Short mmCIF file of C-alpha atoms and ligand atoms in Angstrom, two decimals:
data_model
loop_
_atom_site.label_atom_id
_atom_site.label_comp_id
_atom_site.label_asym_id
_atom_site.label_seq_id
_atom_site.Cartn_x
_atom_site.Cartn_y
_atom_site.Cartn_z
CA MET A 1 15.77 -3.07 -38.08
CA SER A 2 18.83 -1.83 -39.99
CA GLU A 3 19.88 1.75 -39.44
CA ILE A 4 20.95 2.12 -43.08
CA THR A 5 19.81 -0.03 -45.99
CA LEU A 6 21.08 0.30 -49.54
CA LYS A 7 19.03 -1.83 -51.96
CA ASP A 8 20.23 -2.53 -55.50
CA ILE A 9 21.91 0.85 -55.77
CA THR A 10 23.43 1.74 -59.11
CA LYS A 11 25.00 5.09 -59.88
CA VAL A 12 25.98 6.13 -63.38
CA PHE A 13 27.66 9.48 -63.98
CA SER A 14 26.87 10.53 -67.52
CA PRO A 15 28.01 13.46 -69.67
CA VAL A 16 25.60 16.38 -69.57
CA HIS A 17 24.39 16.00 -73.16
CA GLN A 18 22.17 12.99 -73.92
CA ARG A 19 22.14 12.20 -70.23
CA ARG A 20 19.16 9.85 -70.23
CA THR A 21 20.00 7.76 -73.29
CA ALA A 22 23.65 7.39 -72.29
CA THR A 23 22.69 6.43 -68.72
CA GLU A 24 20.23 3.83 -69.97
CA ALA A 25 22.82 2.38 -72.33
CA ALA A 26 25.35 2.23 -69.49
CA ARG A 27 22.90 0.51 -67.17
CA ALA A 28 21.98 -2.01 -69.83
CA MET A 29 25.67 -2.80 -70.40
CA ALA A 30 26.29 -3.09 -66.66
CA SER A 31 23.49 -5.62 -66.29
CA THR A 32 25.11 -7.81 -68.93
CA GLY A 33 28.34 -7.78 -66.92
CA ALA A 34 30.30 -5.23 -68.95
CA SER A 35 33.26 -3.69 -67.13
CA LYS A 36 33.52 -0.08 -66.05
CA SER A 37 36.04 0.68 -68.79
CA GLU A 38 33.96 -1.02 -71.52
CA ILE A 39 30.97 1.05 -70.43
CA LEU A 40 32.98 4.25 -70.43
CA GLY A 41 34.34 3.48 -73.90
CA ALA A 42 30.93 2.70 -75.37
CA THR A 43 28.73 5.30 -73.67
CA GLY A 44 30.97 7.98 -72.17
CA CYS A 45 29.41 7.19 -68.77
CA THR A 46 31.15 6.18 -65.55
CA LEU A 47 29.59 3.28 -63.70
CA ALA A 48 30.45 4.44 -60.16
CA LEU A 49 28.34 1.87 -58.28
CA HIS A 50 26.58 -1.25 -59.48
CA ASN A 51 23.94 -3.24 -57.60
CA ILE A 52 25.07 -2.30 -54.12
CA ASN A 53 23.23 -4.06 -51.32
CA LEU A 54 24.26 -3.19 -47.81
CA ASN A 55 22.53 -3.29 -44.44
CA ILE A 56 24.25 -1.42 -41.64
CA ALA A 57 22.96 -2.16 -38.17
CA GLU A 58 22.20 0.36 -35.46
CA ALA A 59 25.37 1.47 -33.61
CA GLU A 60 27.56 -0.58 -35.96
CA ARG A 61 30.93 0.72 -37.15
CA CYS A 62 31.08 -0.22 -40.81
CA ALA A 63 34.28 0.42 -42.74
CA ILE A 64 34.04 0.70 -46.51
CA MET A 65 37.38 0.02 -48.13
CA GLY A 66 38.55 0.27 -51.72
CA ILE A 67 41.19 1.79 -53.92
CA SER A 68 40.89 5.23 -55.50
CA GLY A 69 37.94 5.41 -57.89
CA SER A 70 36.23 2.30 -56.52
CA GLY A 71 33.13 4.32 -55.55
CA LYS A 72 33.61 4.94 -51.82
CA SER A 73 32.77 8.65 -51.76
CA THR A 74 29.85 8.12 -54.10
CA LEU A 75 28.46 5.44 -51.80
CA VAL A 76 28.77 7.46 -48.61
CA ARG A 77 27.30 10.60 -50.21
CA LEU A 78 24.26 8.69 -51.39
CA ILE A 79 23.27 7.97 -47.81
CA ASN A 80 22.31 11.57 -47.06
CA ARG A 81 21.47 12.18 -50.71
CA LEU A 82 24.29 14.55 -51.52
CA ILE A 83 24.36 12.35 -54.63
CA GLU A 84 21.22 10.87 -56.20
CA PRO A 85 21.44 7.24 -57.28
CA THR A 86 20.47 6.25 -60.80
CA SER A 87 18.38 3.41 -59.40
CA GLY A 88 17.79 1.56 -56.17
CA GLN A 89 16.56 2.44 -52.71
CA ILE A 90 18.12 4.04 -49.66
CA LEU A 91 16.38 3.59 -46.32
CA ILE A 92 17.29 5.10 -42.97
CA LYS A 93 15.46 3.27 -40.19
CA GLY A 94 13.02 2.12 -42.86
CA ASP A 95 12.32 5.64 -44.21
CA ASN A 96 12.93 6.02 -47.92
CA VAL A 97 15.47 8.84 -48.28
CA LEU A 98 14.80 9.19 -52.00
CA THR A 99 11.12 10.00 -51.64
CA MET A 100 11.43 12.14 -48.54
CA PRO A 101 9.84 15.59 -48.69
CA ARG A 102 12.41 18.38 -48.77
CA ASP A 103 11.88 19.48 -45.15
CA THR A 104 12.15 15.90 -43.83
CA LEU A 105 15.42 15.54 -45.72
CA ARG A 106 16.65 18.82 -44.26
CA HIS A 107 15.75 17.59 -40.79
CA LEU A 108 17.59 14.32 -41.45
CA ARG A 109 20.75 16.22 -42.44
CA ARG A 110 20.57 18.60 -39.50
CA HIS A 111 19.66 16.18 -36.74
CA THR A 112 20.31 12.58 -37.75
CA VAL A 113 23.26 12.33 -40.11
CA SER A 114 26.60 14.13 -39.70
CA MET A 115 29.59 14.06 -41.97
CA VAL A 116 33.36 14.38 -41.57
CA PHE A 117 35.48 15.02 -44.67
CA GLN A 118 39.11 14.30 -45.53
CA SER A 119 39.62 17.98 -46.37
CA PHE A 120 38.17 18.98 -42.94
CA ALA A 121 35.75 21.46 -44.64
CA LEU A 122 35.85 23.89 -41.72
CA PHE A 123 34.65 27.48 -41.98
CA PRO A 124 37.91 29.44 -42.27
CA HIS A 125 36.54 32.67 -40.79
CA LYS A 126 34.91 31.00 -37.81
CA THR A 127 36.77 30.14 -34.63
CA VAL A 128 37.09 26.61 -33.26
CA ARG A 129 34.16 27.32 -30.95
CA GLU A 130 32.01 28.75 -33.74
CA ASN A 131 32.81 25.85 -36.05
CA ILE A 132 31.83 23.31 -33.42
CA ALA A 133 28.69 25.25 -32.52
CA TYR A 134 27.60 25.52 -36.16
CA GLY A 135 25.25 22.53 -36.31
CA LEU A 136 23.61 23.49 -33.02
CA VAL A 137 23.00 27.05 -34.25
CA ILE A 138 21.41 25.63 -37.43
CA GLN A 139 19.26 23.40 -35.23
CA ASP A 140 18.05 26.58 -33.52
CA LYS A 141 19.13 25.44 -30.08
CA ASP A 142 19.01 27.99 -27.26
CA LYS A 143 22.16 29.88 -26.28
CA THR A 144 22.80 27.94 -23.07
CA THR A 145 22.55 24.56 -24.80
CA ILE A 146 24.83 25.72 -27.62
CA SER A 147 27.41 27.01 -25.17
CA GLU A 148 27.30 23.91 -22.93
CA GLN A 149 27.41 21.44 -25.79
CA THR A 150 30.20 23.31 -27.54
CA GLU A 151 32.36 23.42 -24.41
CA LYS A 152 31.71 19.72 -23.84
CA TRP A 153 32.91 18.81 -27.35
CA VAL A 154 35.89 21.20 -27.32
CA HIS A 155 37.02 19.32 -24.25
CA ALA A 156 36.12 15.85 -25.55
CA VAL A 157 38.35 16.23 -28.60
CA GLY A 158 41.22 17.76 -26.61
CA LEU A 159 41.04 21.34 -27.89
CA THR A 160 40.65 23.17 -24.59
CA GLY A 161 42.58 26.44 -24.83
CA TYR A 162 42.11 26.70 -28.61
CA GLU A 163 38.47 27.81 -28.56
CA SER A 164 39.21 31.20 -30.14
CA ALA A 165 41.74 29.98 -32.72
CA HIS A 166 40.91 29.95 -36.42
CA PRO A 167 41.46 26.84 -38.59
CA ASN A 168 44.57 28.29 -40.26
CA GLU A 169 46.23 28.47 -36.83
CA LEU A 170 45.75 24.72 -36.27
CA SER A 171 47.63 21.62 -37.43
CA GLY A 172 45.85 19.08 -39.63
CA GLY A 173 45.17 16.79 -36.69
CA MET A 174 43.69 19.65 -34.67
CA ARG A 175 41.52 20.71 -37.60
CA GLN A 176 40.11 17.23 -37.86
CA ARG A 177 39.43 17.29 -34.12
CA VAL A 178 37.26 20.33 -34.85
CA GLY A 179 35.62 18.45 -37.74
CA LEU A 180 34.86 15.52 -35.49
CA ALA A 181 33.54 17.71 -32.66
CA ARG A 182 31.36 19.69 -35.07
CA ALA A 183 29.90 16.47 -36.45
CA LEU A 184 29.24 14.92 -33.03
CA ALA A 185 27.95 18.08 -31.32
CA ILE A 186 24.52 17.71 -32.93
CA SER A 187 24.17 14.23 -31.36
CA PRO A 188 23.64 12.48 -34.68
CA ARG A 189 22.49 8.88 -34.96
CA ILE A 190 24.70 8.36 -38.01
CA LEU A 191 28.23 9.59 -38.65
CA LEU A 192 29.52 9.44 -42.23
CA MET A 193 33.29 9.74 -42.48
CA ASP A 194 34.94 9.99 -45.89
CA GLU A 195 38.66 9.20 -45.43
CA PRO A 196 38.74 11.49 -42.41
CA PHE A 197 42.30 10.68 -41.39
CA SER A 198 43.93 10.06 -44.76
CA ALA A 199 45.55 13.50 -44.91
CA LEU A 200 47.26 13.08 -41.53
CA ASP A 201 50.73 11.80 -40.68
CA PRO A 202 50.84 8.23 -39.29
CA ILE A 203 51.20 9.19 -35.62
CA THR A 204 48.42 11.78 -35.71
CA ARG A 205 46.32 9.34 -37.68
CA THR A 206 46.68 6.68 -34.99
CA GLU A 207 45.79 9.25 -32.31
CA MET A 208 42.67 10.25 -34.22
CA GLN A 209 41.61 6.63 -34.74
CA ASP A 210 41.99 6.03 -31.00
CA LEU A 211 40.04 9.21 -30.23
CA LEU A 212 37.22 8.16 -32.56
CA LEU A 213 37.01 4.70 -31.00
CA ALA A 214 37.05 6.16 -27.48
CA LEU A 215 34.28 8.63 -28.33
CA ALA A 216 32.23 6.00 -30.17
CA SER A 217 32.39 3.63 -27.22
CA ASN A 218 30.42 6.15 -25.16
CA LEU A 219 27.85 6.93 -27.83
CA SER A 220 25.21 4.89 -29.54
CA ILE A 221 26.08 5.93 -33.05
CA THR A 222 26.26 4.20 -36.43
CA ILE A 223 29.52 4.99 -38.21
CA VAL A 224 30.20 4.56 -41.90
CA PHE A 225 33.94 4.96 -42.21
CA ILE A 226 35.55 5.22 -45.65
CA THR A 227 39.18 4.34 -46.05
CA HIS A 228 41.62 3.00 -48.63
CA ASP A 229 43.77 1.53 -45.86
CA PHE A 230 43.16 -2.08 -44.86
CA ASN A 231 44.81 -1.67 -41.49
CA GLU A 232 42.57 1.29 -40.69
CA ALA A 233 39.48 -0.63 -41.86
CA LEU A 234 40.38 -3.50 -39.54
CA LYS A 235 40.94 -1.16 -36.63
CA ILE A 236 37.78 0.91 -37.00
CA GLY A 237 35.31 -1.51 -38.59
CA GLN A 238 33.36 -4.09 -36.67
CA ARG A 239 32.31 -4.92 -40.15
CA ILE A 240 34.09 -4.26 -43.42
CA ALA A 241 32.76 -3.98 -46.97
CA ILE A 242 35.27 -3.95 -49.79
CA LEU A 243 34.44 -2.05 -52.96
CA ASN A 244 36.09 -2.71 -56.28
CA ASP A 245 35.06 -1.02 -59.52
CA GLY A 246 31.75 0.00 -57.98
CA LYS A 247 30.84 -3.46 -56.67
CA ILE A 248 30.97 -4.94 -53.20
CA ILE A 249 33.36 -7.87 -53.47
CA ALA A 250 33.46 -8.75 -49.76
CA ASP A 251 31.36 -7.90 -46.76
CA GLY A 252 31.90 -9.31 -43.29
CA THR A 253 33.61 -9.12 -39.93
CA PRO A 254 37.37 -8.48 -39.83
CA ARG A 255 37.71 -12.19 -39.17
CA ASP A 256 35.70 -13.10 -42.31
CA ILE A 257 37.76 -10.71 -44.39
CA VAL A 258 41.20 -11.93 -43.24
CA SER A 259 40.30 -15.60 -43.27
CA ASN A 260 38.82 -15.53 -46.81
CA PRO A 261 40.94 -13.02 -48.72
CA VAL A 262 38.91 -12.02 -51.77
CA ASN A 263 41.74 -10.78 -53.90
CA GLU A 264 45.50 -10.90 -54.27
CA ASP A 265 46.04 -7.55 -52.50
CA ILE A 266 44.27 -8.75 -49.39
CA ARG A 267 45.90 -12.17 -49.54
CA GLN A 268 49.31 -10.52 -49.68
CA PHE A 269 48.44 -8.22 -46.83
CA VAL A 270 47.26 -11.08 -44.67
CA GLN A 271 50.38 -13.10 -45.45
CA SER A 272 52.68 -10.16 -44.87
CA THR A 273 54.24 -9.37 -41.54
CA HIS A 274 52.16 -6.20 -41.28
CA TRP A 275 49.44 -7.98 -39.45
CA PRO A 276 46.72 -5.84 -37.97
CA GLY A 277 47.96 -6.33 -34.45
CA HIS A 278 45.06 -4.59 -32.77
CA ILE A 279 42.56 -7.30 -33.77
CA LEU A 280 41.42 -9.07 -30.63
CA ALA A 281 41.21 -12.80 -30.05
CA LYS A 282 37.43 -12.56 -29.60
CA GLU A 283 37.15 -11.02 -33.07
CA LEU A 284 39.12 -13.82 -34.69
CA MET A 285 37.65 -16.78 -32.87
CA GLU A 286 34.93 -19.13 -33.90
CA PRO A 287 32.56 -19.48 -30.90
CA LEU A 288 32.59 -22.89 -29.27
CA SER A 289 29.67 -25.08 -30.20
CA ALA A 290 28.68 -28.57 -29.11
CA ASN A 291 30.62 -30.14 -31.96
CA THR A 292 33.76 -28.00 -31.82
CA LEU A 293 36.81 -30.13 -31.26
CA THR A 294 39.30 -28.53 -28.92
CA ALA A 295 42.88 -29.76 -28.98
CA LYS A 296 44.50 -30.85 -25.71
CA ASN A 297 47.72 -28.99 -26.46
CA ALA A 298 45.92 -25.82 -27.48
CA LEU A 299 47.41 -22.47 -26.56
CA CYS A 300 45.05 -20.51 -24.28
CA VAL A 301 44.66 -16.81 -24.88
CA GLN A 302 42.43 -14.21 -23.26
CA MET A 303 39.52 -12.94 -25.34
CA ASP A 304 40.85 -9.35 -25.24
CA GLU A 305 44.38 -10.35 -26.15
CA THR A 306 45.63 -8.70 -29.33
CA LEU A 307 46.80 -10.59 -32.33
CA ASN A 308 50.28 -9.11 -31.91
CA SER A 309 50.49 -10.63 -28.47
CA ILE A 310 49.19 -13.98 -29.73
CA LEU A 311 51.66 -14.06 -32.62
CA ARG A 312 54.53 -13.36 -30.20
CA LYS A 313 53.45 -16.36 -28.14
CA ILE A 314 53.20 -18.80 -30.99
CA GLY A 315 56.29 -17.80 -32.96
CA LYS A 316 56.40 -19.79 -36.20
CA ARG A 317 54.59 -22.83 -34.85
CA MET A 318 50.85 -22.88 -34.98
CA PRO A 319 48.97 -24.80 -32.35
CA GLN A 320 45.22 -24.55 -32.14
CA ILE A 321 44.31 -21.56 -30.04
CA THR A 322 41.61 -21.67 -27.40
CA VAL A 323 40.12 -18.35 -26.39
CA VAL A 324 39.04 -18.00 -22.78
CA ASP A 325 36.97 -15.38 -20.95
CA GLU A 326 37.81 -13.52 -17.70
CA THR A 327 37.00 -16.63 -15.70
CA ASP A 328 39.28 -18.80 -17.91
CA ARG A 329 36.25 -20.52 -19.40
CA PRO A 330 36.86 -21.56 -23.04
CA ILE A 331 34.57 -19.56 -25.34
CA GLY A 332 36.06 -20.12 -28.78
CA ILE A 333 38.87 -21.38 -30.93
CA ILE A 334 41.08 -19.77 -33.54
CA ALA A 335 41.80 -22.26 -36.27
CA PRO A 336 45.29 -22.26 -37.84
CA GLN A 337 43.95 -21.32 -41.27
CA VAL A 338 42.43 -18.11 -39.87
CA LEU A 339 45.93 -16.86 -39.20
CA ASN A 340 47.10 -18.25 -42.51
CA ILE A 341 50.04 -20.04 -40.94
CA ALA A 342 50.67 -23.70 -41.62
CA PRO A 343 49.46 -25.90 -38.73
CA ASP A 344 51.89 -27.98 -36.67
N1 ATP B 1 30.66 14.06 -60.32
C1 ATP B 1 31.18 13.07 -61.06
N2 ATP B 1 31.08 13.06 -62.39
C2 ATP B 1 31.58 12.06 -63.13
N3 ATP B 1 32.21 10.99 -62.62
C3 ATP B 1 32.36 10.94 -61.29
C4 ATP B 1 31.85 11.96 -60.41
N4 ATP B 1 32.13 11.63 -59.13
C5 ATP B 1 32.79 10.45 -59.19
N5 ATP B 1 32.92 10.02 -60.47
C6 ATP B 1 33.54 8.78 -60.91
O1 ATP B 1 32.92 7.71 -60.18
C7 ATP B 1 33.90 6.76 -59.79
C8 ATP B 1 33.88 6.60 -58.29
O2 ATP B 1 34.36 7.82 -57.73
P1 ATP B 1 34.49 8.05 -56.16
O3 ATP B 1 34.86 9.47 -55.96
O4 ATP B 1 33.27 7.55 -55.49
O5 ATP B 1 35.71 7.08 -55.81
P2 ATP B 1 36.51 6.93 -54.44
O6 ATP B 1 36.57 5.47 -54.16
O7 ATP B 1 35.94 7.82 -53.41
O8 ATP B 1 37.97 7.43 -54.86
P3 ATP B 1 39.09 8.22 -53.97
O9 ATP B 1 39.72 7.17 -53.08
O10 ATP B 1 40.06 8.71 -55.01
O11 ATP B 1 38.41 9.30 -53.22
C9 ATP B 1 35.23 7.23 -60.35
O12 ATP B 1 35.47 6.53 -61.55
C10 ATP B 1 35.01 8.71 -60.59
O13 ATP B 1 35.79 9.14 -61.67
MG1 MG B 2 36.70 9.42 -52.33
#
């Protein structure tokens, strides 16, 4: 069963006056294929999301990518109902979030779903320790558990020694470490992250991405990670959905996304030299099947070899690539067109 299911979700933001009639008019226009700007011009409403269908599996890391205004924050905030959809269904492990009684929804927000924001959203008057402990206090955990869990997460995010500092004494990267620890301290099943690293400098951003991946590898947690950065989406997402004008225009593995670029921006990115070097051979390969033809002169690469390393080996030529496991057994091939380089 999916951890998170969005079914036919549409979200229209309408002006306060004549809310219902304007919303209905906007929805009717959307269903006939009108664009976001046509709808805005005719009804004064913003079509933030239109007919979104998304299933996110348990413990999957799903990156949602799109440019500013494409609907990313709206989508992620619908999941824990910080925003109500205009129509459609939202299910968490099969439970309908939209019809949940108030106390079940409160329980979901306190125990199951955590959020990390781009702006950190820390409590300025609380210390690092108090910020991280916050969710546990709200959960009514006993003092010993709160103290043990808080110390564990202070350490896990590398903030030992800063327990008594206040947010204004910390750098941006350190603040987001607090944000991440606070979110994870409640042991959520789902972590929603809305551009959590976008405000950080490139080096700190890379450190935080690595920290998130290291922490996630030890937890069974579903992550919905919003970003406008393709490289970041490829690094974090085991699966990537691309939003454009409130619609999902692509949804697949990093390999699907780079091998079938859905628009000119992605095509240019894929063809540029800024290749996402951290993609691994096993993520790019097509698994071997009975009718896969393997070339005799294929280049063999290890399944955990990065794309950067592979590209260094092949230079400008492009042989077929055979991916092998730890025992050198062939397990897949990477076809030339996947790397978008002309074959030999
Ligand atoms: N509360 C609101 N009232 C009216 N319109 C809104 C509201 N929130 C969002 N919108 C509109 O909905 C659309 C999607 O906004 P959203 O914030 O989800 O985009 P985003 O992809 O997160 O953008 P960014 O990358 O800038 O954060 C935009 O056109 C925005 O103007
Ligand atoms: Mg946003």
